[in-house]
Amino acid sequence: MSSPLLIPVIMCGGAGTRLWPVSRESMPKQFVALVGERSTFQLVLDRVSNDPLFDRPIVITNSDFRFIVAEQMLQAGVDGDIALEPVRRDSAMAVAVAAVLAAKRNPAATVLILAADHVIRDEAVFVKACREATEAAANGRIVTFGINPTFPATKYGYIQPGMALDGGTALTVQSFVEKPDAVTAGRYIADGYLWNSGNFVFRAEVMLGELTRFEPEIAEAAEAAVKGLTRDLDFFRLPAEAFAKAPKKSIDYAVMERTERAAVVPMNCGWSDIGSWSAVWDVLEHDVDGNTSTGSVVFNDTHNSLAHSDETILTAIVGLDNVIVVATPDAVLVTSRDKSEQVKNLVEQLKAQNREQAVRHLRVYRPWGYYQGVDLGSRYQVKRIVVKPSATLSLQKHFHRSEHWVVVHGTAEVTIGSEVRTVHENESAYIPIGSVHRLANPGKIPLELIEVQAGSYLGEDDIVRLTDQYGRA
């Protein structure tokens, strides 16, 4: 009898504040194209879809990202289960839920836990390591992947490996150690320690057994949450009351640092957690001066630097070395490469000042497409709206604003009261205050329009949804 397939579980919950201003809470780094034309989440989807070792993936994310996850999975051509966390409870609860979900699919399931924001350059090495980890997991081990260090990093935890297990490549774990200082990190590398990647392979029943042993509250909360999950469109919602009973703990503290079953498979696959802009510079290809760029960028007398720019913003850097410059339509970051870890502290400072740019992009994604702010005044607001083919916005009304829609690309179906009409390119529609209305794209190409709002209050909460095909209130 053949062994069951490896079930990939992709964790999509992080905020990625060190990669501000491209990564923000409303659109974190795992969903942004930082190291190519696709997001790191989509790269992970590809990684677990191109080999017969892997079963259909499970994605664990929060409700705010559900439509982004679904859209990017559709773009990647990957089908999977999407489970929505109602509150943040750190990685131990997410792993516990993943184990319960996988066991429901197959009682003998073996699970692969993956972060959505990691980059791996050599996928063949990764798949080989997954096969080796699966063999160790079949013997009851909980296996993590240890990365062969390339420099004395102070931002990673380390693993002290032990003896080989059963003649395979998996090793016992002598100890997990916290993030060291630079001198200690250098000593760890000399002594053969590995970086802790934070990705795991285990049999579902083994992980649930260890959670029950060490953290029974987490195990019980996960069982209750999965038992009470409900279907919402293409998503599985985990109930808030049961989920929230789990204490906040990482899987490292909850299980890995306490279990006797821990093992490690060394992996030299060009791994990076893309934890800072300096890490992005490391991953991307450089020109002869050591520079790398994305978007509309010009370097002059500049070396060993990174520039990331929106295509609409020309970013020019002159006479600087070892810098990071990131330009977006509403925020610009300039930092030295060796201080790029401090961007996280900057974001906390911006939050304390109640700056919206700390958490939100000008472009806001919705299940039907997106809108992007263009201009804002005291009693008016201009937005660019893009609606996907065959998508429909909610039937709604506003109490404080009127709206003018000008179609610039595609064809719109506009409902105002009882009237439904078609609006073509270079035509417009006016929505009076209080009118029940709806916008739809009946065509096969994206619909793009300019919306001008006018009124005494322009907040997004001045929307009364009467019907909505996406289940939003």
XYZ file of C-alpha atoms in Angstrom:
473
model
C 0.000 0.000 0.000
C 1.447 3.387 -0.993
C 2.027 6.107 1.587
C -0.424 9.039 1.681
C 0.595 12.224 -0.055
C 2.214 15.073 1.836
C -0.405 17.730 2.647
C 1.092 21.233 2.357
C -0.277 23.794 4.825
C 0.638 27.387 3.931
C 0.573 29.976 6.720
C -0.515 33.393 5.433
C -1.039 35.505 8.530
C 2.019 37.775 8.950
C 2.134 41.551 8.530
C 5.720 41.954 7.246
C 6.268 45.451 8.637
C 10.030 45.354 7.977
C 9.200 45.624 4.263
C 7.146 48.795 4.613
C 5.997 50.753 2.626
C 5.384 48.012 0.021
C 4.218 45.574 2.696
C 1.481 46.894 4.991
C -1.156 45.296 7.156
C -3.775 45.721 4.437
C -1.535 43.959 1.870
C 1.422 42.198 3.557
C 4.605 40.991 1.931
C 3.487 37.442 1.116
C 0.961 38.801 -1.399
C 3.313 41.322 -3.047
C 5.654 40.701 -5.995
C 8.992 41.450 -4.311
C 11.395 39.023 -5.988
C 9.786 38.505 -9.377
C 6.534 38.939 -11.214
C 4.510 36.879 -8.714
C 4.048 37.039 -4.964
C 5.985 34.760 -2.628
C 2.651 33.107 -1.728
C 2.168 32.191 -5.377
C 5.745 30.924 -5.560
C 5.037 28.632 -2.598
C 1.855 27.413 -4.317
C 3.905 26.560 -7.412
C 6.494 24.798 -5.269
C 3.945 22.363 -3.842
C 2.040 21.841 -7.093
C 4.814 20.705 -9.435
C 5.634 17.325 -7.885
C 3.454 14.235 -7.294
C 4.650 14.126 -3.670
C 2.182 16.861 -2.677
C -1.555 16.702 -2.043
C -4.023 19.596 -2.424
C -2.843 22.434 -0.142
C -4.535 23.945 2.885
C -4.091 27.705 3.338
C -4.559 29.243 6.776
C -5.093 32.994 6.777
C -7.315 35.592 8.395
C -10.589 36.932 7.140
C -9.139 40.232 5.915
C -6.982 38.407 3.343
C -9.493 35.799 2.182
C -10.280 37.341 -1.196
C -6.604 38.122 -1.905
C -5.720 34.488 -1.152
C -8.546 33.189 -3.351
C -7.628 35.501 -6.241
C -3.926 34.647 -6.129
C -4.680 30.920 -5.964
C -6.931 31.324 -8.998
C -4.161 33.182 -10.852
C -1.712 30.413 -9.952
C -4.133 27.725 -11.124
C -4.005 25.943 -7.755
C -7.050 24.499 -6.000
C -7.044 24.143 -2.220
C -8.861 24.609 1.085
C -8.812 28.078 2.673
C -9.355 28.193 6.457
C -9.983 31.572 8.107
C -8.654 32.365 11.576
C -11.048 34.668 13.483
C -8.302 36.064 15.773
C -4.513 35.890 15.936
C -3.206 33.111 18.194
C 0.380 32.620 16.923
C 1.745 29.549 15.186
C 0.954 26.784 17.721
C -2.799 27.156 17.220
C -2.390 27.412 13.452
C -0.327 24.211 13.384
C -2.864 22.478 15.637
C -5.741 23.439 13.340
C -3.702 22.317 10.324
C -3.126 18.916 11.930
C -6.830 18.467 12.720
C -7.883 19.515 9.207
C -5.333 17.183 7.615
C -6.428 14.275 9.841
C -10.028 14.864 8.764
C -8.929 14.532 5.138
C -6.846 11.426 5.882
C -6.345 9.908 9.363
C -2.833 8.838 8.294
C -1.959 12.299 6.936
C 1.562 13.657 6.873
C 1.665 17.459 7.012
C 4.131 19.991 5.595
C 3.968 23.390 7.315
C 5.246 26.240 5.113
C 5.460 29.999 5.548
C 3.928 31.977 2.688
C 6.763 34.523 2.553
C 9.854 32.323 2.162
C 11.901 32.162 -1.032
C 13.640 28.983 -2.204
C 15.878 29.169 -5.262
C 16.552 25.444 -5.755
C 13.196 23.678 -5.774
C 14.713 20.284 -6.587
C 16.704 20.380 -3.343
C 13.560 21.446 -1.477
C 11.498 18.528 -2.844
C 14.304 16.081 -2.032
C 14.419 17.414 1.540
C 10.632 17.026 1.806
C 10.911 13.367 0.808
C 13.649 12.807 3.387
C 11.615 14.583 6.077
C 8.561 12.495 5.188
C 10.553 9.311 5.745
C 11.604 10.505 9.210
C 8.055 11.638 10.003
C 6.776 8.164 9.123
C 8.823 6.925 12.098
C 7.127 9.353 14.477
C 9.508 12.297 14.199
C 8.542 15.948 14.023
C 10.980 17.263 11.438
C 12.146 20.801 10.845
C 14.319 21.996 7.980
C 17.701 23.366 9.007
C 19.310 25.818 6.624
C 23.072 25.689 6.119
C 24.175 29.180 7.253
C 25.899 31.474 4.783
C 26.803 34.187 7.311
C 26.553 34.695 11.109
C 22.956 35.919 11.136
C 21.578 37.410 14.347
C 17.932 37.453 13.225
C 17.428 33.670 13.049
C 17.138 30.991 15.684
C 19.635 28.135 15.408
C 19.471 24.346 15.689
C 22.251 22.210 17.141
C 22.061 18.933 15.166
C 22.928 15.554 16.629
C 23.300 12.021 15.305
C 21.896 10.622 12.064
C 18.591 8.775 12.300
C 18.324 5.264 10.805
C 20.983 5.916 8.200
C 19.024 8.737 6.542
C 19.795 12.431 6.198
C 17.557 13.418 9.114
C 19.413 14.164 12.360
C 18.372 14.304 15.961
C 18.098 17.760 17.534
C 20.335 18.418 20.519
C 18.943 21.884 21.149
C 17.096 24.879 19.739
C 18.717 28.223 20.565
C 17.367 31.754 20.364
C 18.624 34.532 18.116
C 22.271 35.117 19.112
C 24.560 38.124 19.046
C 27.106 38.309 16.217
C 29.966 36.679 18.156
C 27.778 33.788 19.297
C 26.370 33.364 15.765
C 29.907 33.014 14.433
C 30.644 30.348 17.035
C 27.435 28.499 16.145
C 28.446 28.338 12.489
C 31.912 27.057 13.395
C 30.259 24.345 15.522
C 27.965 23.196 12.691
C 24.683 24.706 13.847
C 21.877 25.314 11.328
C 19.413 28.151 10.873
C 15.910 27.255 12.009
C 13.667 27.761 8.955
C 10.402 27.433 10.892
C 8.974 24.899 8.411
C 7.984 21.406 9.564
C 6.914 17.912 8.508
C 5.001 15.569 10.829
C 2.266 12.981 10.964
C -0.915 14.735 12.053
C -1.609 12.260 14.840
C 1.926 12.679 16.239
C 1.709 16.481 16.387
C -1.746 16.332 17.986
C -0.428 13.848 20.529
C 2.434 16.150 21.509
C 0.136 19.172 21.679
C -2.222 17.234 23.924
C 0.743 16.323 26.102
C 2.329 19.763 26.372
C -0.489 22.237 25.560
C -3.873 20.558 26.082
C -5.730 23.889 25.867
C -4.412 24.424 22.331
C -5.226 20.873 21.256
C -8.760 21.103 22.663
C -9.356 24.527 21.103
C -8.193 23.275 17.698
C -10.463 20.214 17.812
C -13.435 22.352 18.861
C -12.708 25.019 16.235
C -12.520 22.519 13.363
C -15.630 20.732 14.631
C -17.520 24.037 14.528
C -16.220 25.389 11.220
C -18.756 26.686 8.724
C -18.656 27.169 4.960
C -18.667 30.746 3.639
C -18.502 30.861 -0.154
C -15.179 29.135 -0.938
C -13.832 29.500 2.608
C -13.967 27.581 5.893
C -14.606 29.858 8.863
C -13.310 28.726 12.243
C -15.607 29.813 15.127
C -14.233 32.703 17.188
C -15.350 31.468 20.609
C -13.639 28.078 20.333
C -10.565 29.441 18.541
C -9.945 32.238 21.044
C -9.659 29.773 23.950
C -6.187 28.798 22.754
C -3.308 30.655 24.455
C -0.945 32.622 22.236
C 2.184 30.536 21.763
C 4.582 29.738 18.948
C 4.958 26.121 17.884
C 8.623 26.323 18.883
C 7.781 27.109 22.521
C 4.691 24.888 22.602
C 6.221 21.702 21.165
C 9.544 21.801 19.316
C 11.710 22.866 22.275
C 10.041 20.293 24.569
C 9.492 17.169 22.488
C 11.869 14.216 22.292
C 10.622 13.581 18.746
C 12.330 16.585 17.126
C 14.529 15.952 14.093
C 16.161 18.151 11.484
C 16.879 17.721 7.774
C 19.704 20.029 6.595
C 18.760 21.868 3.423
C 20.962 23.991 1.166
C 18.345 25.326 -1.243
C 18.953 29.080 -1.462
C 16.450 29.834 1.305
C 15.452 33.291 2.554
C 12.613 34.439 4.761
C 12.643 37.871 3.022
C 12.602 39.419 6.488
C 13.979 42.826 5.515
C 14.833 44.961 2.513
C 18.453 43.884 2.920
C 17.275 40.267 2.532
C 15.463 41.249 -0.673
C 18.739 42.751 -1.953
C 20.454 39.427 -1.143
C 17.951 37.396 -3.177
C 17.733 39.551 -6.312
C 20.322 39.615 -9.089
C 22.756 42.543 -9.085
C 24.319 44.597 -11.853
C 28.081 45.183 -12.146
C 27.879 47.841 -9.416
C 26.045 45.542 -7.025
C 22.731 47.337 -7.500
C 19.291 45.790 -7.955
C 16.021 47.477 -8.787
C 12.334 47.002 -9.453
C 10.195 49.495 -11.355
C 11.226 52.862 -12.773
C 14.736 53.344 -11.336
C 17.980 55.040 -12.428
C 21.313 54.603 -10.595
C 24.222 57.018 -11.000
C 27.523 56.548 -9.161
C 25.715 54.229 -6.739
C 26.822 50.823 -5.477
C 25.470 47.784 -3.603
C 22.023 49.339 -3.274
C 18.392 48.425 -3.817
C 15.642 50.606 -5.259
C 12.006 49.539 -5.492
C 9.708 51.983 -7.229
C 6.155 52.145 -8.457
C 6.148 52.205 -12.269
C 4.577 55.682 -12.203
C 7.348 57.160 -10.031
C 10.801 57.708 -11.478
C 13.297 57.094 -8.669
C 16.861 58.316 -9.235
C 19.767 57.633 -6.845
C 23.053 59.510 -7.180
C 26.351 59.037 -5.336
C 25.206 56.643 -2.598
C 26.387 53.229 -1.484
C 24.654 50.470 0.488
C 21.244 52.143 0.611
C 17.644 51.035 0.305
C 15.184 53.359 -1.455
C 11.521 52.372 -1.773
C 9.055 54.718 -3.484
C 5.291 54.180 -3.493
C 2.560 56.666 -4.473
C 1.996 57.760 -0.851
C 5.243 57.000 1.005
C 9.010 56.905 0.426
C 11.553 54.979 2.522
C 15.296 55.700 2.568
C 17.579 53.674 4.804
C 21.029 52.131 4.846
C 21.132 48.410 4.133
C 22.623 47.583 7.520
C 19.788 49.444 9.301
C 16.914 47.985 7.280
C 15.786 45.805 10.211
C 14.811 49.032 12.000
C 11.979 49.685 9.532
C 9.738 47.713 11.895
C 10.396 50.312 14.608
C 9.616 53.077 12.135
C 6.217 51.532 11.382
C 5.403 51.435 15.107
C 6.334 55.128 15.280
C 4.023 55.898 12.344
C 1.193 53.956 13.998
C 1.663 55.948 17.203
C 1.248 59.105 15.091
C -1.977 57.655 13.611
C -0.594 57.841 10.086
C -2.802 55.816 7.773
C 0.166 55.031 5.521
C 1.511 52.775 8.280
C -1.172 50.147 7.695
C -3.077 50.900 4.491
C -2.192 51.234 0.830
C -3.786 53.699 -1.553
C -4.891 50.623 -3.490
C -7.513 48.589 -1.622
C -8.404 45.106 -2.866
C -11.956 43.814 -2.875
C -13.405 40.494 -4.107
C -14.642 42.233 -7.285
C -11.329 44.017 -8.057
C -9.790 47.075 -6.403
C -10.008 50.834 -5.964
C -7.179 53.322 -5.576
C -7.213 56.839 -4.187
C -6.281 59.577 -6.660
C -7.187 62.834 -4.906
C -8.884 63.897 -1.666
C -10.354 67.236 -0.567
C -12.587 68.454 2.261
C -15.834 67.562 0.422
C -14.703 65.443 -2.513
C -12.688 62.323 -3.274
C -11.457 60.839 -6.566
C -10.874 57.114 -7.006
C -9.801 54.808 -9.792
C -11.948 51.660 -9.768
C -11.128 48.410 -11.584
C -13.768 45.659 -11.742
C -12.878 42.136 -12.857
C -14.783 40.574 -15.786
C -18.212 39.215 -14.750
C -17.815 40.714 -11.242
C -20.571 42.641 -9.465
C -20.424 45.101 -6.575
C -23.042 45.046 -3.830
C -26.446 46.679 -4.216
C -25.978 49.673 -1.917
C -26.728 53.266 -1.020
C -25.035 56.196 0.721
C -26.481 58.756 3.111
C -23.849 61.486 2.766
C -22.415 61.463 -0.734
C -23.254 61.434 -4.404
C -21.063 59.760 -7.004
C -20.080 60.441 -10.609
C -18.744 57.502 -12.637
C -16.781 57.978 -15.863
C -15.920 54.788 -17.765
C -12.427 54.895 -19.285
C -12.003 51.231 -20.255
C -14.494 48.429 -20.798
C -18.258 48.436 -20.351
C -20.268 49.016 -17.164
C -23.720 47.824 -16.222
C -25.140 50.476 -13.909
C -28.227 50.075 -11.745
C -29.821 53.235 -10.278
C -33.114 52.573 -8.539
C -35.194 50.500 -10.943
C -33.224 51.570 -14.034
C -30.459 49.359 -15.456
C -28.367 50.721 -18.295
C -25.093 50.092 -20.100
C -22.354 52.726 -19.895
C -19.531 52.574 -22.465
C -16.078 54.170 -22.622
C -16.138 57.997 -22.420
C -19.696 57.887 -21.013
C -20.739 58.657 -17.448
C -23.404 58.016 -14.811
C -24.538 60.117 -11.837
C -25.619 58.516 -8.531
C -27.625 60.960 -6.342
C -27.350 60.832 -2.537
C -29.519 58.059 -1.106
C -30.078 56.277 -4.433
C -29.962 52.489 -4.424
C -27.328 51.534 -6.977
C -25.027 48.821 -8.228
C -22.031 48.559 -10.575
C -21.216 45.425 -12.584
C -18.841 44.393 -15.341
C -20.738 42.268 -17.888
C -17.774 42.110 -20.262
C -14.748 39.892 -20.789
C -12.113 42.581 -20.087
C -11.496 44.587 -16.897
C -13.758 47.578 -16.375
C -11.922 50.740 -15.354
C -13.648 53.926 -14.284
C -12.986 57.141 -12.431
C -15.286 57.813 -9.494
C -15.758 61.324 -8.077
C -17.462 61.373 -4.679
C -18.934 64.624 -3.318
C -20.604 65.178 0.033
C -20.290 65.968 3.730
C -18.831 62.559 4.677
C -16.749 60.297 2.440
C -15.792 57.392 4.720
C -16.035 53.776 3.570
C -18.473 53.093 6.399
C -21.102 55.230 4.630
C -22.137 52.133 2.674
C -25.406 50.368 3.333
C -25.231 47.011 1.555
C -28.686 45.702 0.635
C -27.504 42.553 -1.159
C -23.980 41.257 -1.644
C -22.866 38.140 -3.468
C -19.697 37.961 -1.338
C -21.539 37.687 1.976
C -20.359 41.035 3.371
C -22.536 42.973 5.810
